[in-house]
GROMACS .gro file of C-alpha atoms in nm:
model
  179
    1ILE     CA    1 -11.108  19.006  -3.383
    2GLU     CA    2 -10.982  19.055  -3.034
    3THR     CA    3 -11.117  18.697  -2.905
    4ILE     CA    4 -11.128  18.585  -2.489
    5GLN     CA    5 -11.069  18.233  -2.443
    6ASN     CA    6 -10.808  18.025  -2.650
    7PRO     CA    7 -10.935  17.829  -2.955
    8ASP     CA    8 -10.799  17.520  -3.070
    9GLY     CA    9 -10.783  17.615  -3.389
   10TRP     CA   10 -10.907  17.797  -3.714
   11THR     CA   11 -11.032  17.777  -4.049
   12VAL     CA   12 -11.084  18.046  -4.362
   13SER     CA   13 -11.172  17.973  -4.657
   14MET     CA   14 -11.220  18.213  -5.044
   15PRO     CA   15 -11.350  18.040  -5.365
   16GLY     CA   16 -11.028  17.829  -5.413
   17VAL     CA   17 -10.878  17.799  -5.072
   18VAL     CA   18 -10.919  17.625  -4.716
   19LYS     CA   19 -10.691  17.729  -4.470
   20SER     CA   20 -10.791  17.508  -4.172
   21HIS     CA   21 -10.499  17.439  -3.932
   22THR     CA   22 -10.431  17.446  -3.573
   23CYS     CA   23 -10.335  17.759  -3.396
   24ASP     CA   24  -9.958  17.622  -3.404
   25GLU     CA   25  -9.986  17.501  -3.715
   26ALA     CA   26 -10.105  17.909  -3.811
   27PRO     CA   27 -10.025  18.000  -4.190
   28VAL     CA   28  -9.850  18.311  -4.055
   29LYS     CA   29  -9.688  18.288  -3.666
   30TYR     CA   30  -9.634  18.441  -3.434
   31GLY     CA   31  -9.237  18.355  -3.315
   32PRO     CA   32  -9.051  18.463  -3.042
   33ASP     CA   33  -8.914  18.676  -3.260
   34PHE     CA   34  -9.208  18.919  -3.340
   35TYR     CA   35  -9.231  19.012  -2.918
   36SER     CA   36  -8.861  19.081  -2.941
   37ASN     CA   37  -8.895  19.302  -3.241
   38THR     CA   38  -8.726  19.621  -3.148
   39THR     CA   39  -8.934  19.808  -3.448
   40LEU     CA   40  -9.232  19.744  -3.293
   41LEU     CA   41  -9.215  19.775  -2.928
   42GLN     CA   42  -9.040  20.148  -3.027
   43THR     CA   43  -9.392  20.179  -3.172
   44LEU     CA   44  -9.549  20.119  -2.833
   45ALA     CA   45  -9.311  20.212  -2.664
   46ARG     CA   46  -9.466  20.612  -2.862
   47GLU     CA   47  -9.887  20.553  -2.745
   48THR     CA   48 -10.023  20.721  -2.517
   49ASP     CA   49 -10.283  20.586  -2.399
   50GLN     CA   50 -10.366  20.565  -2.070
   51HIS     CA   51 -10.361  20.198  -2.113
   52SER     CA   52 -10.086  20.220  -2.240
   53ALA     CA   53  -9.832  19.936  -2.105
   54GLU     CA   54  -9.625  20.214  -2.161
   55ALA     CA   55  -9.841  20.430  -1.919
   56LEU     CA   56  -9.937  20.173  -1.683
   57ASN     CA   57  -9.528  20.104  -1.678
   58ILE     CA   58  -9.504  19.715  -1.730
   59SER     CA   59  -9.334  19.561  -2.049
   60LEU     CA   60  -9.416  19.629  -2.350
   61GLU     CA   61  -9.486  19.191  -2.507
   62TYR     CA   62  -9.849  19.300  -2.339
   63ASP     CA   63  -9.930  19.549  -2.639
   64LEU     CA   64  -9.782  19.270  -2.900
   65TYR     CA   65 -10.209  19.245  -2.930
   66LYS     CA   66 -10.223  19.527  -3.066
   67VAL     CA   67  -9.976  19.482  -3.424
   68ALA     CA   68 -10.035  19.152  -3.419
   69HIS     CA   69 -10.154  19.188  -3.779
   70LEU     CA   70  -9.845  19.401  -3.971
   71PRO     CA   71  -9.723  19.054  -4.011
   72LEU     CA   72 -10.003  19.007  -4.186
   73LEU     CA   73  -9.915  19.221  -4.392
   74GLU     CA   74  -9.601  19.139  -4.439
   75THR     CA   75  -9.728  18.855  -4.690
   76ALA     CA   76 -10.041  19.015  -4.959
   77ASP     CA   77  -9.757  19.006  -5.209
   78GLU     CA   78  -9.706  18.651  -5.202
   79SER     CA   79  -9.892  18.428  -5.461
   80GLY     CA   80 -10.113  18.258  -5.283
   81SER     CA   81 -10.169  18.504  -4.960
   82ALA     CA   82 -10.508  18.464  -5.029
   83ALA     CA   83 -10.764  18.376  -4.613
   84ASN     CA   84 -10.415  18.366  -4.520
   85TRP     CA   85 -10.390  18.408  -4.127
   86GLY     CA   86 -10.184  18.457  -3.745
   87TYR     CA   87 -10.331  18.429  -3.422
   88LEU     CA   88 -10.203  18.560  -3.074
   89PRO     CA   89 -10.271  18.358  -2.774
   90ALA     CA   90 -10.530  18.555  -2.513
   91ASN     CA   91 -10.272  18.583  -2.199
   92ALA     CA   92 -10.542  18.475  -1.926
   93SER     CA   93 -10.343  18.607  -1.641
   94TYR     CA   94 -10.529  18.715  -1.297
   95LEU     CA   95 -10.384  19.014  -1.309
   96ALA     CA   96 -10.537  19.254  -1.486
   97HIS     CA   97 -10.284  19.493  -1.601
   98GLU     CA   98 -10.099  19.144  -1.781
   99TRP     CA   99 -10.416  19.021  -1.988
  100TYR     CA  100 -10.447  19.073  -2.328
  101PRO     CA  101 -10.701  18.906  -2.593
  102GLY     CA  102 -10.674  18.718  -2.818
  103VAL     CA  103 -10.625  18.865  -3.179
  104PHE     CA  104 -10.728  18.626  -3.439
  105SER     CA  105 -10.600  18.834  -3.770
  106PHE     CA  106 -10.728  18.746  -4.176
  107LEU     CA  107 -10.596  18.808  -4.493
  108LEU     CA  108 -10.807  18.885  -4.804
  109THR     CA  109 -10.639  18.910  -5.099
  110ASP     CA  110 -10.687  18.810  -5.468
  111LYS     CA  111 -10.361  18.607  -5.420
  112GLY     CA  112 -10.461  18.248  -5.493
  113VAL     CA  113 -10.891  18.258  -5.527
  114ILE     CA  114 -10.982  18.092  -5.808
  115THR     CA  115 -11.147  18.412  -6.097
  116GLY     CA  116 -11.394  18.275  -6.312
  117ASP     CA  117 -11.527  18.464  -6.654
  118ASN     CA  118 -11.842  18.533  -6.866
  119HIS     CA  119 -11.888  18.656  -7.161
  120TYR     CA  120 -11.702  18.974  -7.078
  121GLY     CA  121 -11.361  18.715  -7.059
  122PRO     CA  122 -11.250  18.693  -6.755
  123TRP     CA  123 -11.189  18.885  -6.452
  124ASN     CA  124 -10.894  19.164  -6.415
  125GLY     CA  125 -11.010  19.460  -6.317
  126LEU     CA  126 -11.036  19.701  -6.579
  127ARG     CA  127 -11.308  19.856  -6.759
  128ARG     CA  128 -11.436  19.750  -6.986
  129ASP     CA  129 -11.654  20.021  -7.135
  130PRO     CA  130 -11.577  20.390  -7.051
  131GLN     CA  131 -12.012  20.438  -6.908
  132GLU     CA  132 -11.932  20.093  -6.687
  133LYS     CA  133 -12.020  20.226  -6.320
  134MET     CA  134 -11.678  20.010  -6.129
  135VAL     CA  135 -11.384  19.847  -6.249
  136THR     CA  136 -11.514  19.467  -6.163
  137ARG     CA  137 -11.597  19.156  -6.319
  138PRO     CA  138 -11.742  18.829  -6.213
  139LEU     CA  139 -11.554  18.568  -5.945
  140SER     CA  140 -11.804  18.389  -6.042
  141SER     CA  141 -11.917  18.135  -6.293
  142GLY     CA  142 -12.271  18.094  -6.209
  143GLY     CA  143 -12.511  18.391  -6.128
  144ALA     CA  144 -12.524  18.652  -6.342
  145ALA     CA  145 -12.303  18.791  -6.610
  146ALA     CA  146 -12.152  19.137  -6.584
  147GLY     CA  147 -12.418  19.385  -6.757
  148ARG     CA  148 -12.370  19.672  -7.033
  149ARG     CA  149 -12.336  19.938  -6.813
  150PHE     CA  150 -12.302  19.793  -6.396
  151SER     CA  151 -12.038  19.469  -6.376
  152HIS     CA  152 -12.074  19.263  -6.000
  153ILE     CA  153 -11.844  19.115  -5.803
  154HIS     CA  154 -11.908  18.777  -5.642
  155THR     CA  155 -11.711  18.611  -5.387
  156LYS     CA  156 -11.759  18.384  -5.012
  157PHE     CA  157 -11.519  18.450  -4.754
  158ALA     CA  158 -11.567  18.214  -4.429
  159TRP     CA  159 -11.410  18.171  -4.100
  160SER     CA  160 -11.466  17.987  -3.789
  161ARG     CA  161 -11.271  17.863  -3.475
  162TRP     CA  162 -11.292  17.557  -3.348
  163SER     CA  163 -11.137  17.391  -3.030
  164GLU     CA  164 -11.107  16.953  -2.984
  165GLY     CA  165 -11.277  16.878  -2.700
  166GLU     CA  166 -10.983  16.632  -2.521
  167ASP     CA  167 -11.039  16.233  -2.523
  168VAL     CA  168 -11.202  16.111  -2.206
  169GLY     CA  169 -11.156  15.751  -2.319
  170GLY     CA  170 -11.498  15.671  -2.431
  171GLN     CA  171 -11.582  15.810  -2.106
  172ALA     CA  172 -11.829  16.065  -2.012
  173SER     CA  173 -11.793  16.379  -1.886
  174SER     CA  174 -11.899  16.512  -1.551
  175THR     CA  175 -12.124  16.726  -1.581
  176ALA     CA  176 -12.224  16.729  -1.127
  177ASN     CA  177 -12.191  17.101  -0.990
  178SER     CA  178 -11.962  17.181  -0.766
  179ARG     CA  179 -11.915  17.470  -0.576
   0.00000   0.00000   0.00000
């Protein structure tokens, strides 16, 4: 998800998992090595889009938001990776060719999600009957159980951004119009 303004943090939740952090303490961080990753920079150097950093002859760093999801995908097989997220801040510049959006990336995976069961047993993604149409089991112990010929999957996923207000010492901030 691309953003224009940089929030202070994000909250991502799935069943049994809530990851709420400030952007500088994100589960997946974009450190200095991300900005100097030669593999990513070489990939961006081959881009043919007329508005790419390569075509505009500016630093490829300005196009790194296009590959911000890749470090997140590297965590997909780790236990507890469900709802991992990372945020690459927007570059707020008055020079149009140096501006790029902030990028919020999140990971949907079953690693760490709490699963339920029903009369067929725990969810494992395998068919219980050759006539079953979908290879699923419920991820929630509530609600209707899977039927003989058709099972279901039900889970929740939510994300939100937030900003902390600046402490002004208990004084209300001025709301007067300015020119």
